[in-house]
Coordinates of C-alpha atoms in Angstrom, one line a residue:
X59 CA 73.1 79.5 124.9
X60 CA 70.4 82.1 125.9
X61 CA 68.6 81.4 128.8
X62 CA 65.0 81.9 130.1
X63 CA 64.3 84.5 132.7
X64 CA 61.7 86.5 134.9
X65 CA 61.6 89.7 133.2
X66 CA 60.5 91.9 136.5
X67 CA 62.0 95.2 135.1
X68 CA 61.6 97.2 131.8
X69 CA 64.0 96.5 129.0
X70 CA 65.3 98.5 126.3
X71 CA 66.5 96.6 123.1
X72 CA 68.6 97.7 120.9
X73 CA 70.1 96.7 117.2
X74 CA 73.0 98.8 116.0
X75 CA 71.1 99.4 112.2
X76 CA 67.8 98.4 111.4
X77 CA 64.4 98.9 113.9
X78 CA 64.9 98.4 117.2
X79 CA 62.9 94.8 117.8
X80 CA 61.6 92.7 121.1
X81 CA 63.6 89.3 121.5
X82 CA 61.6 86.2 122.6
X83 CA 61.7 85.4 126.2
X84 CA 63.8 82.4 125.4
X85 CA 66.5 84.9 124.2
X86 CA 66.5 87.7 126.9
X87 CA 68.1 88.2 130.0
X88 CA 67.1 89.8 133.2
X89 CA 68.6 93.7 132.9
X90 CA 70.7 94.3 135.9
X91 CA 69.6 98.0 135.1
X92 CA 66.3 99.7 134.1
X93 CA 68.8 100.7 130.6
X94 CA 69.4 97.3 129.3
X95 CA 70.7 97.1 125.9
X96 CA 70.6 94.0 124.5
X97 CA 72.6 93.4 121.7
X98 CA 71.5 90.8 118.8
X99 CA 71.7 90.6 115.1
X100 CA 70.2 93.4 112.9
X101 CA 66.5 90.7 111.8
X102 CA 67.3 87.4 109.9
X103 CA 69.0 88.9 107.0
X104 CA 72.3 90.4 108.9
X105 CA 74.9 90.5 106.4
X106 CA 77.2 90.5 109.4
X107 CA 75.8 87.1 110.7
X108 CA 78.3 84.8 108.7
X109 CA 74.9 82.2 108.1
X110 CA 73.5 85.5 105.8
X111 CA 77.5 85.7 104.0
X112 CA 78.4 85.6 100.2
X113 CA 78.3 81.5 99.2
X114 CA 82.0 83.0 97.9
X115 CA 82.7 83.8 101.7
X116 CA 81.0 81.0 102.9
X117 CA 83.1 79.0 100.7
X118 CA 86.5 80.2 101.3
X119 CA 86.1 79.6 105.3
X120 CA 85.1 76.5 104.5
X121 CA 88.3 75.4 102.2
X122 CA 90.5 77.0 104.1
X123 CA 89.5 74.9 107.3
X124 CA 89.7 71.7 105.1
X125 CA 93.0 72.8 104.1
X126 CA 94.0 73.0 107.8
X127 CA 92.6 69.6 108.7
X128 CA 93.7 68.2 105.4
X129 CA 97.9 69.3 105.9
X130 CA 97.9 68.0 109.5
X131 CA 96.6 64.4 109.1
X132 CA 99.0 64.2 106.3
X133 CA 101.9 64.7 109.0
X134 CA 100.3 61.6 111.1
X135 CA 100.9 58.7 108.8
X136 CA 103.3 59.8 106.1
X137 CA 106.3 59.0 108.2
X138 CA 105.0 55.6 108.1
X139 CA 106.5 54.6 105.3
X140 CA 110.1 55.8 107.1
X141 CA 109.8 54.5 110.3
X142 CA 111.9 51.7 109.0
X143 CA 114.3 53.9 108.0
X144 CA 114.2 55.7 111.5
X145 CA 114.4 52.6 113.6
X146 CA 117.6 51.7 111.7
X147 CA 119.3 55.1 112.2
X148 CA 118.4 55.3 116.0
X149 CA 118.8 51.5 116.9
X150 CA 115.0 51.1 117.3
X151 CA 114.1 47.1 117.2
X152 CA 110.6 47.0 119.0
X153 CA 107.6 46.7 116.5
X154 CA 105.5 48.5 119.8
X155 CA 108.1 51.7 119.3
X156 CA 108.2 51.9 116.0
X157 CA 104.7 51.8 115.2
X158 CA 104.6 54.4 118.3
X159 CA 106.4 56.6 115.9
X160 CA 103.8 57.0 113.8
X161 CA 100.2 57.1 115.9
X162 CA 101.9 59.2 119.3
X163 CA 100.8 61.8 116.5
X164 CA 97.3 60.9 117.2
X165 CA 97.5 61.2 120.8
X166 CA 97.7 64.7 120.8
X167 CA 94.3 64.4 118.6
X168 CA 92.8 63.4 121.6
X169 CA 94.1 65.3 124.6
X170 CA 94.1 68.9 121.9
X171 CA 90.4 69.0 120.9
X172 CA 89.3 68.8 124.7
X173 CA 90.7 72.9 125.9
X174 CA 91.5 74.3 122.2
X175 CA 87.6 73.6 121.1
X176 CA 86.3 75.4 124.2
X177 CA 88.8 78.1 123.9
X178 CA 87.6 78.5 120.2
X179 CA 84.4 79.1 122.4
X180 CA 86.2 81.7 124.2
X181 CA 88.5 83.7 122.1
X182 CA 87.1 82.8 118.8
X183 CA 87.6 80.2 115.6
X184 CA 89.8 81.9 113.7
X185 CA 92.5 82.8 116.2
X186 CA 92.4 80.3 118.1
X187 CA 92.7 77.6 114.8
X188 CA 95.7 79.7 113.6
X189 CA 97.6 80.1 116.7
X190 CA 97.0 76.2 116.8
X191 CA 98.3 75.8 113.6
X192 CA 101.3 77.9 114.0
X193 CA 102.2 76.0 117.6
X194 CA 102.2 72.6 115.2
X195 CA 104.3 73.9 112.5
X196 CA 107.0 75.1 114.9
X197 CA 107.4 71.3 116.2
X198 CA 106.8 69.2 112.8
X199 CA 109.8 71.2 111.9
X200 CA 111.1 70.3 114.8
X201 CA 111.1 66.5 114.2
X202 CA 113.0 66.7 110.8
X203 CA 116.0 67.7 113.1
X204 CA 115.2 65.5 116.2
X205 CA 118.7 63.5 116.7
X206 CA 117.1 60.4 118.9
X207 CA 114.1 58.4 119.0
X208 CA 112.6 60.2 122.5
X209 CA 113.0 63.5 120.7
X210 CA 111.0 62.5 117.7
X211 CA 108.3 60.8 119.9
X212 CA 108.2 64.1 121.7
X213 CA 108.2 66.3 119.1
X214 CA 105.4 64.1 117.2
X215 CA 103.4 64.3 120.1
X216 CA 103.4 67.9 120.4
X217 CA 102.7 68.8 117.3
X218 CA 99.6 67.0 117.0
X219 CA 98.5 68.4 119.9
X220 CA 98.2 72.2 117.5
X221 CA 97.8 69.8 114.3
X222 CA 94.4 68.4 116.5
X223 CA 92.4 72.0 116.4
X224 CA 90.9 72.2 113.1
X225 CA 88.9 68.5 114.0
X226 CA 87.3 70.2 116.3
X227 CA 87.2 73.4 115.5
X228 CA 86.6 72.9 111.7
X229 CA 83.3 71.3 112.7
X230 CA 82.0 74.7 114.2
X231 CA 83.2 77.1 111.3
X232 CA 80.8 75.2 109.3
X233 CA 78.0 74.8 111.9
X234 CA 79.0 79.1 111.6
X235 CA 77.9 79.4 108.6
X236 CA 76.2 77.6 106.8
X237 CA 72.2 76.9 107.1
X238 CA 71.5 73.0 108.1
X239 CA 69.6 72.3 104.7
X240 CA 73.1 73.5 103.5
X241 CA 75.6 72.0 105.6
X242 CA 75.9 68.8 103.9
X243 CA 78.3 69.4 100.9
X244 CA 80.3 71.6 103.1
X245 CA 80.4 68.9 105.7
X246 CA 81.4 66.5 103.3
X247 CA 85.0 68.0 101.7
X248 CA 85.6 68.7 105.8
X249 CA 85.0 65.5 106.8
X250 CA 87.1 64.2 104.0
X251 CA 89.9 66.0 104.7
X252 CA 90.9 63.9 108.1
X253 CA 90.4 60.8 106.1
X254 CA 92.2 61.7 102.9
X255 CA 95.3 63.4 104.1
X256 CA 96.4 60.0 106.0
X257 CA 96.2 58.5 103.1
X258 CA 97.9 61.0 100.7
X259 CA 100.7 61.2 103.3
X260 CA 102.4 57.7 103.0
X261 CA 102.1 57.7 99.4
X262 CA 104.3 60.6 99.4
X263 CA 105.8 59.9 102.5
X264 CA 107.2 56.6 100.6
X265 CA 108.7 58.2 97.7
X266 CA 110.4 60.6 99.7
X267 CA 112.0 58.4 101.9
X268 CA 113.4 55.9 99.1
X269 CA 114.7 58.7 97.1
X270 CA 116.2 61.2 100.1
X271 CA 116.2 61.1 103.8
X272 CA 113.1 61.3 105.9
X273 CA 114.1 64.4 107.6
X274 CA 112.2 65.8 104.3
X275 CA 109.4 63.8 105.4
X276 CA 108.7 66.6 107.8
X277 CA 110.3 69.6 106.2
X278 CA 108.3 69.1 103.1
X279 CA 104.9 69.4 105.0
X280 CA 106.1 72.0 107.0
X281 CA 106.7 74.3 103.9
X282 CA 103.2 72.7 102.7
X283 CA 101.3 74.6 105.8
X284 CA 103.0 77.2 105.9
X285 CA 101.9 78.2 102.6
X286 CA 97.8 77.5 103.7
X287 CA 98.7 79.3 107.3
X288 CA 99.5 82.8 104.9
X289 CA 96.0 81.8 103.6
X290 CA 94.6 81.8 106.5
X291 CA 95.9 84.7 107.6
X292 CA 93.8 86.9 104.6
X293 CA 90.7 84.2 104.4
X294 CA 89.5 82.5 107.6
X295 CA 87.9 85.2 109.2
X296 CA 85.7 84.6 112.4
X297 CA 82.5 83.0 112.4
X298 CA 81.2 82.5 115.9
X299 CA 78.3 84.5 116.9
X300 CA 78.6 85.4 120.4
X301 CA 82.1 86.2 119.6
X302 CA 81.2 88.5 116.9
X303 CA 78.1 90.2 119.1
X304 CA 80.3 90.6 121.6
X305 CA 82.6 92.6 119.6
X306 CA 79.1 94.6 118.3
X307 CA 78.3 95.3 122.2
X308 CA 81.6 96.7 122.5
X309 CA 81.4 99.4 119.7
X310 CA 78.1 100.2 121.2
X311 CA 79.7 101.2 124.9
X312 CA 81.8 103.3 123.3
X313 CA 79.5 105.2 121.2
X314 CA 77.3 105.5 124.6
X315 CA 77.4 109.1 126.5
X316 CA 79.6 108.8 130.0
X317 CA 76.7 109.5 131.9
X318 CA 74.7 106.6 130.3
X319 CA 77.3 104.3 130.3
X320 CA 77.7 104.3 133.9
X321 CA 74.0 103.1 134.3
X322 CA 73.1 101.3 130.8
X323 CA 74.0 97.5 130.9
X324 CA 75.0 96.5 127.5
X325 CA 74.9 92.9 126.8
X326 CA 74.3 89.9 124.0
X327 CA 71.6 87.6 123.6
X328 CA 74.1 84.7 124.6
X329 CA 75.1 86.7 127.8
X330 CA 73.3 85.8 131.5
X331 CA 72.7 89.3 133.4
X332 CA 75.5 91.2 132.0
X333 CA 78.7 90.0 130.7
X334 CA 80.0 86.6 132.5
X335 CA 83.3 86.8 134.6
X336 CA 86.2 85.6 133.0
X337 CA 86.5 82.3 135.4
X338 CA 83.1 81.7 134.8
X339 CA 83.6 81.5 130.8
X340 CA 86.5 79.5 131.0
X341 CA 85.2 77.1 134.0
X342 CA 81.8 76.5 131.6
X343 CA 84.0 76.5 128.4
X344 CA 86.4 74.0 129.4
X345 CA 84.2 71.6 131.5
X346 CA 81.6 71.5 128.3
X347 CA 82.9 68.5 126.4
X348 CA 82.8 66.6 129.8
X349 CA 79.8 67.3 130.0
X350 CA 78.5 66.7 126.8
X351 CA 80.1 63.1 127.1
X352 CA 78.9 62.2 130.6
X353 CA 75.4 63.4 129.7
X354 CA 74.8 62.8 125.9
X355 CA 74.3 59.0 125.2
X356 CA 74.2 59.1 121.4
X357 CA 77.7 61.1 122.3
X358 CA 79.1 58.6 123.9
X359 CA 77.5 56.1 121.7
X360 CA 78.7 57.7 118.2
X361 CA 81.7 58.1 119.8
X362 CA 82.7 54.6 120.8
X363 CA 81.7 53.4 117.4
X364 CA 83.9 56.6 115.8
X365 CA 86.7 55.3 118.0
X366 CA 86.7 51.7 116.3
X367 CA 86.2 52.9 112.9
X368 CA 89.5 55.4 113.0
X369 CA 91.4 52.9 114.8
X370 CA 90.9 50.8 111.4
X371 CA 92.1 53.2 109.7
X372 CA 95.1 53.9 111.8
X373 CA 95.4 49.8 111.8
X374 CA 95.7 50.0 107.8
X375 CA 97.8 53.0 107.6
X376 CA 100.3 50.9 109.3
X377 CA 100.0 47.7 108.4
X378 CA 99.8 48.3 104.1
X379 CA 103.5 48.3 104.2
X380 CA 103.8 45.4 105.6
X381 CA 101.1 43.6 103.5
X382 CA 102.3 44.9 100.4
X383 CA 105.9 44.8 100.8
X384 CA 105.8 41.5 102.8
X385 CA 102.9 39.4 101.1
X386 CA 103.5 40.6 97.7
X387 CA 107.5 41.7 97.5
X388 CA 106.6 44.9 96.4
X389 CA 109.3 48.2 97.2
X390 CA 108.7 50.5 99.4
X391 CA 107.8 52.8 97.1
X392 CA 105.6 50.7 95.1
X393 CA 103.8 49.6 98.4
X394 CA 102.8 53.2 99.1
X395 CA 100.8 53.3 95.7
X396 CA 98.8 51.1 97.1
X397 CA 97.4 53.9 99.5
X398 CA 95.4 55.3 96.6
X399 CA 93.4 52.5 97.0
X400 CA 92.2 53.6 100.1
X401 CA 91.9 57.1 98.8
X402 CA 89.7 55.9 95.8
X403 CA 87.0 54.5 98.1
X404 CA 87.0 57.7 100.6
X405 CA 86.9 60.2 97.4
X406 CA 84.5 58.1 95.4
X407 CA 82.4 58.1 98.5
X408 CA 82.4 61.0 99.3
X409 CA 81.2 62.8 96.6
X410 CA 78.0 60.5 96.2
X411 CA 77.2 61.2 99.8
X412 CA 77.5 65.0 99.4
X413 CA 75.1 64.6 96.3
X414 CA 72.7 63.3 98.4
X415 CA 73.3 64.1 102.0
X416 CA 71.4 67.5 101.7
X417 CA 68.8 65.9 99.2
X418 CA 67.4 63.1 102.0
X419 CA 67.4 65.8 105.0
X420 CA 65.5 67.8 102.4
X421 CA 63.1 64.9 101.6
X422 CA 62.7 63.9 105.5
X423 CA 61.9 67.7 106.4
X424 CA 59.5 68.0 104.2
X425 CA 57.6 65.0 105.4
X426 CA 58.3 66.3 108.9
X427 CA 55.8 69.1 108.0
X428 CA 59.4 71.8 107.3
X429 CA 61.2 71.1 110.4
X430 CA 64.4 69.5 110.4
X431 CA 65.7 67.2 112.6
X432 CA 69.6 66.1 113.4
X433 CA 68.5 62.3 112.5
X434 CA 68.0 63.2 109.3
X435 CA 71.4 63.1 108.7
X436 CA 71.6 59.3 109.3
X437 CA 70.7 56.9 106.8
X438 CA 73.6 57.3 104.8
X439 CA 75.1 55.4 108.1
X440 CA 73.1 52.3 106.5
X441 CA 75.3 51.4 103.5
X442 CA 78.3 51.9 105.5
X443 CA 77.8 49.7 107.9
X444 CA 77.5 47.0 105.3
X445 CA 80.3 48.7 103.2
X446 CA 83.2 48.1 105.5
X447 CA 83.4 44.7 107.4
X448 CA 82.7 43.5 103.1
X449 CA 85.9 45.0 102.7
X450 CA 87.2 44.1 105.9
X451 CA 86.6 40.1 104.7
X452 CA 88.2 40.9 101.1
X453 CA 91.2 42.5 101.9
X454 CA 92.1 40.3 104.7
X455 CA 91.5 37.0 102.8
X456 CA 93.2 38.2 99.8
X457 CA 96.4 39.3 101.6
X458 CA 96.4 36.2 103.6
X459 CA 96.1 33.7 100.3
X460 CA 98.0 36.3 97.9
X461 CA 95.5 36.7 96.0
X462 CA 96.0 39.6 93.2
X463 CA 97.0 42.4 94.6
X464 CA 94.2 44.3 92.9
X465 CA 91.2 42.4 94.9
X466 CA 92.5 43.5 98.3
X467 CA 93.0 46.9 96.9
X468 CA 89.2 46.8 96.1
X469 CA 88.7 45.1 99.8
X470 CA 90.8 48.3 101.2
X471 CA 88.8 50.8 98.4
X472 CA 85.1 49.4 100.5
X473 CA 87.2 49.9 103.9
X474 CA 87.5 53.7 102.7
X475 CA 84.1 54.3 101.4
X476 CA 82.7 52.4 104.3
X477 CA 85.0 54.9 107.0
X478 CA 83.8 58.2 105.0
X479 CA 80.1 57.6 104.6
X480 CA 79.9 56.8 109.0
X481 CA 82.1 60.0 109.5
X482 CA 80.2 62.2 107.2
X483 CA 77.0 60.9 108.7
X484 CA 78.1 61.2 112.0
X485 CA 80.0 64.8 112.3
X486 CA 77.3 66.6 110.3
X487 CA 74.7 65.0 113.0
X488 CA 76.6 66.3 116.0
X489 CA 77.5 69.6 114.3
X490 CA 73.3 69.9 113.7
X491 CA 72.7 68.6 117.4
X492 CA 75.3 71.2 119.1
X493 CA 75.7 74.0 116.6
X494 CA 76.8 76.7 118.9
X495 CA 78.8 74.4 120.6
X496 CA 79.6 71.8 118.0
X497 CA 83.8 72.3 118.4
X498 CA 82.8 71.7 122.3
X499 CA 80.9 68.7 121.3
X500 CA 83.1 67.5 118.2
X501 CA 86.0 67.2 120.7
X502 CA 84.4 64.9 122.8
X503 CA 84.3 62.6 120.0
X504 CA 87.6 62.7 118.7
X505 CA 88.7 62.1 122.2
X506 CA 88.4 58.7 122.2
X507 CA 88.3 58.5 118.3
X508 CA 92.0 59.7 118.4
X509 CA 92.9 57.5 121.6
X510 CA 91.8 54.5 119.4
X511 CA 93.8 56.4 116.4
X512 CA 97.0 55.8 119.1
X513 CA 96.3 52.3 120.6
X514 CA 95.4 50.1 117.5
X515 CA 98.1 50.3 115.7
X516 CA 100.3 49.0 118.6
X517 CA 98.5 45.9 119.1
X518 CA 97.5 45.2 115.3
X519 CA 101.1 44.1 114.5
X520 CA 101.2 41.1 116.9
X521 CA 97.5 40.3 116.0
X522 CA 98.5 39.6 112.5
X523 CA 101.4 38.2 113.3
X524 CA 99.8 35.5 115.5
X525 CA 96.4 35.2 113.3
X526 CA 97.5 36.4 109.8
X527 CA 95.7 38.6 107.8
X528 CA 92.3 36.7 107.5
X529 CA 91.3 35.6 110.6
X530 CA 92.7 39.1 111.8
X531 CA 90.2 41.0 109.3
X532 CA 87.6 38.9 110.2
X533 CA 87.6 39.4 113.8
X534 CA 87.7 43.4 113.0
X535 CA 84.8 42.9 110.6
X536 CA 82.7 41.0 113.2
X537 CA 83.6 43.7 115.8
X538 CA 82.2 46.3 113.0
X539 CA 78.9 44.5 112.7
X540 CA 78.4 44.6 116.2
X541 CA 78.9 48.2 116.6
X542 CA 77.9 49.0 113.7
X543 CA 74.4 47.9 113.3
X544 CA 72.8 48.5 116.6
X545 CA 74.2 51.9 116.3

């Protein structure tokens, strides 16, 4: 961010186009030279500042990035439904292993958002998300052809470590461009995506596995991304500022005479006396989701509570097979239907949310005599707080008695809605709080988000297997409340 300074010698300003113009003291630096050239965009109506670009551009950055964060979650849970089939063709026989299988995917969620966000920081969004994407390609391919169990594990692990970027990085395309009083719908179908494409996976995942091998598992998501990566290649183009001024202070050196360009110090409003050493960007860019953790309590707050909620989800991903094809001797295939449920609630959420997510920050602005404020993205936290230990209670009572199958796929549907309203709260608030640096702060979130993701779902088997579905739930829903409502 800029920083304030002691302006003790002249400076010159300069905009490539447009009037020359002074920058407040909050966004000038001390000029190492009496030619200081401070570089900035062209007034508040730059078309090159991607907050000033086409809605059509705006859009396409944004639905690409979805699409990123959408194909990669998919890959964590829809071997799920295979792991099974896995465990018999290796010789696997511990329920800790197998269930390993599928969430070691999410351990690389949280180790990959801590360097690849600041680095998105460093060398940009859009390269940085696609070089990602590219690393986790290479490796999901890999684990259709893995010939042991410590190969797949391996494999899995390092492919979510690229399949990890666009939660963190996603977050701070948006925060890019798109105007806070805008940011809500846009927030919305991204935050969606995480949520959704777990639970699309092992519907899919299922009917694949019954019907072929679940090699294709992998293979068939691999061809899946590789089609958005060509996307991404002619859509997502970059989006972060100091990047992009950067690139503007550049073309100015060169159009400088040699004679002024040995004395003129040509620099951006995000840059401190001149442009930073390398080891000095990457020490500050890497350190910064530290950072934001140790010192940000509603970080680490929002955070622990975000860790809970996604290991639910994880806990569900894996244990629907066994409800479904255990409780109610379903197949597998006809167990992984079931996962629409979950998809219902998350979808049917989310739209009402996006409806109104913009509308209330509008509302609370305007009573805040026009200035908006980050916590004004959080009442929609209320209903889901309420939302999911409800469902919590349902599903696990109704799975534990046999009940219908269709009232614990409503329980699971208010698990969903529940999950998506706290996440869509919760990532547009830290994307509002930290905007420049909202992949920075975004990854400090998923850190232990996605470490939960990983550690759930080996424990929730010999919970339910010792308590049963109902007390199990209930003990979940409890823990929710408890979280849930202070927060």
């Amino acid at each position: 961010m800029p920083h304030d300074v002691d302006d003790t010698s002249p400076t010159t300003t300069l905009s490539v186009k447009g009037e020359p113009s002074r920058l407040d003291p909050e966004k000038t630096t001390q000029a190492s030279s009496i030619n200081a050239i401070v570089v900035d965009w062209d007034g508040p109506d730059d078309p090159s500042n991607p907050k000033n670009w086409a809605f059509r551009r705006k859009w396409a950055a944004t639905v690409i990035v979805s699409a990123f964060t959408f194909i990669s979650p998919i890959s964590s849970s829809m071997v799920a439904p295979a792991t099974l089939q896995i465990a018999g063709e290796f010789g696997v026989t511990s329920t800790a292993i197998i269930a390993m299988m599928t969430s070691v995917f999410v351990l690389g969620y949280a180790v990959g958002p801590l360097f690849l966000g600041p680095l998105s920081e460093i060398f940009g969004r859009s390269r940085v998300l696609q070089l990602s994407n590219l690393w986790y390609l290479v490796w999901n391919l890999g684990c259709g052809f893995a010939q042991n169990k410590s190969q797949l594990i391996a494999f899995r692990l390092l492919a979510g470590l690229g399949g990890s970027a666009p939660l963190a990085i996603g977050g701070g395309v948006i925060g890019d461009v798109w105007h806070p009083e805008e940011r809500g719908k846009a927030i919305s179908i991204y935050s969606l995506a995480p949520l959704l494409g777990p639970v699309v996976g092992p519907v899919c995942g299922a009917w694949i596995a019954e019907r072929s091998t679940w090699r294709w598992v992998f293979w068939s998501t691999t061809i899946v991304d590789a089609i958005i990566q060509i996307f991404g290649v002619f859509y997502l183009q970059e989006t972060f500022a100091p990047l992009l001024l950067a690139r503007k202070a550049a073309a100015i050196r060169k159009t400088l005479d040699p004679e002024k360009a040995q004395t003129a110090n040509v620099y951006t409003v995000y840059e401190v006396s001149g442009k930073p050493s390398w080891s000095e960007i990457i020490r500050k860019a890497l350190t910064r989701p530290f950072f934001i953790f140790s010192q940000e309590h509603i970080v680490q707050l929002l955070g622990t509570y975000m860790a809970f909620i996604y290991g639910l989800m994880y806990v569900f991903l894996t244990a629907m097979p066994a409800i479904y094809e255990g409780q109610y001797h379903e197949t597998t295939s006809i167990a992984g239907l079931h996962y629409i449920a979950l998809g219902l609630g998350l979808t049917i959420a989310a739209q009402v949310n996006a409806r109104y997510m913009d509308r209330i920050y509008l509302h609370f602005k305007n009573k805040n005599n026009g200035v908006g404020e980050p916590e004004f993205r959080l009442p929609s936290m209320v209903p889901g707080t309420i939302v999911l230990p409800v469902g919590l209670f349902i599903s696990g009572w109704a799975a534990q008695n046999k009940v219908h199958w269709i009232v614990t796929d409503i329980g699971i549907a208010m698990i969903g809605a529940g999950t998506i309203l706290l996440f869509q709260s919760t990532q547009t608030y830290v994307v509002d709080t930290f905007t420049l640096h909202a992949a920075s702060a975004l990854a400090a979130v998923s850190f232990l988000r996605s470490l939960a993701g990983f550690g759930f779902p080996l424990f929730a088997p010999a919970m339910y297997n010792k308590l049963g579905y109902g007390k199990g739930n209930s003990i979940l829903a409890c823990v929710a409340i408890v979280l849930g409502w202070p927060a």
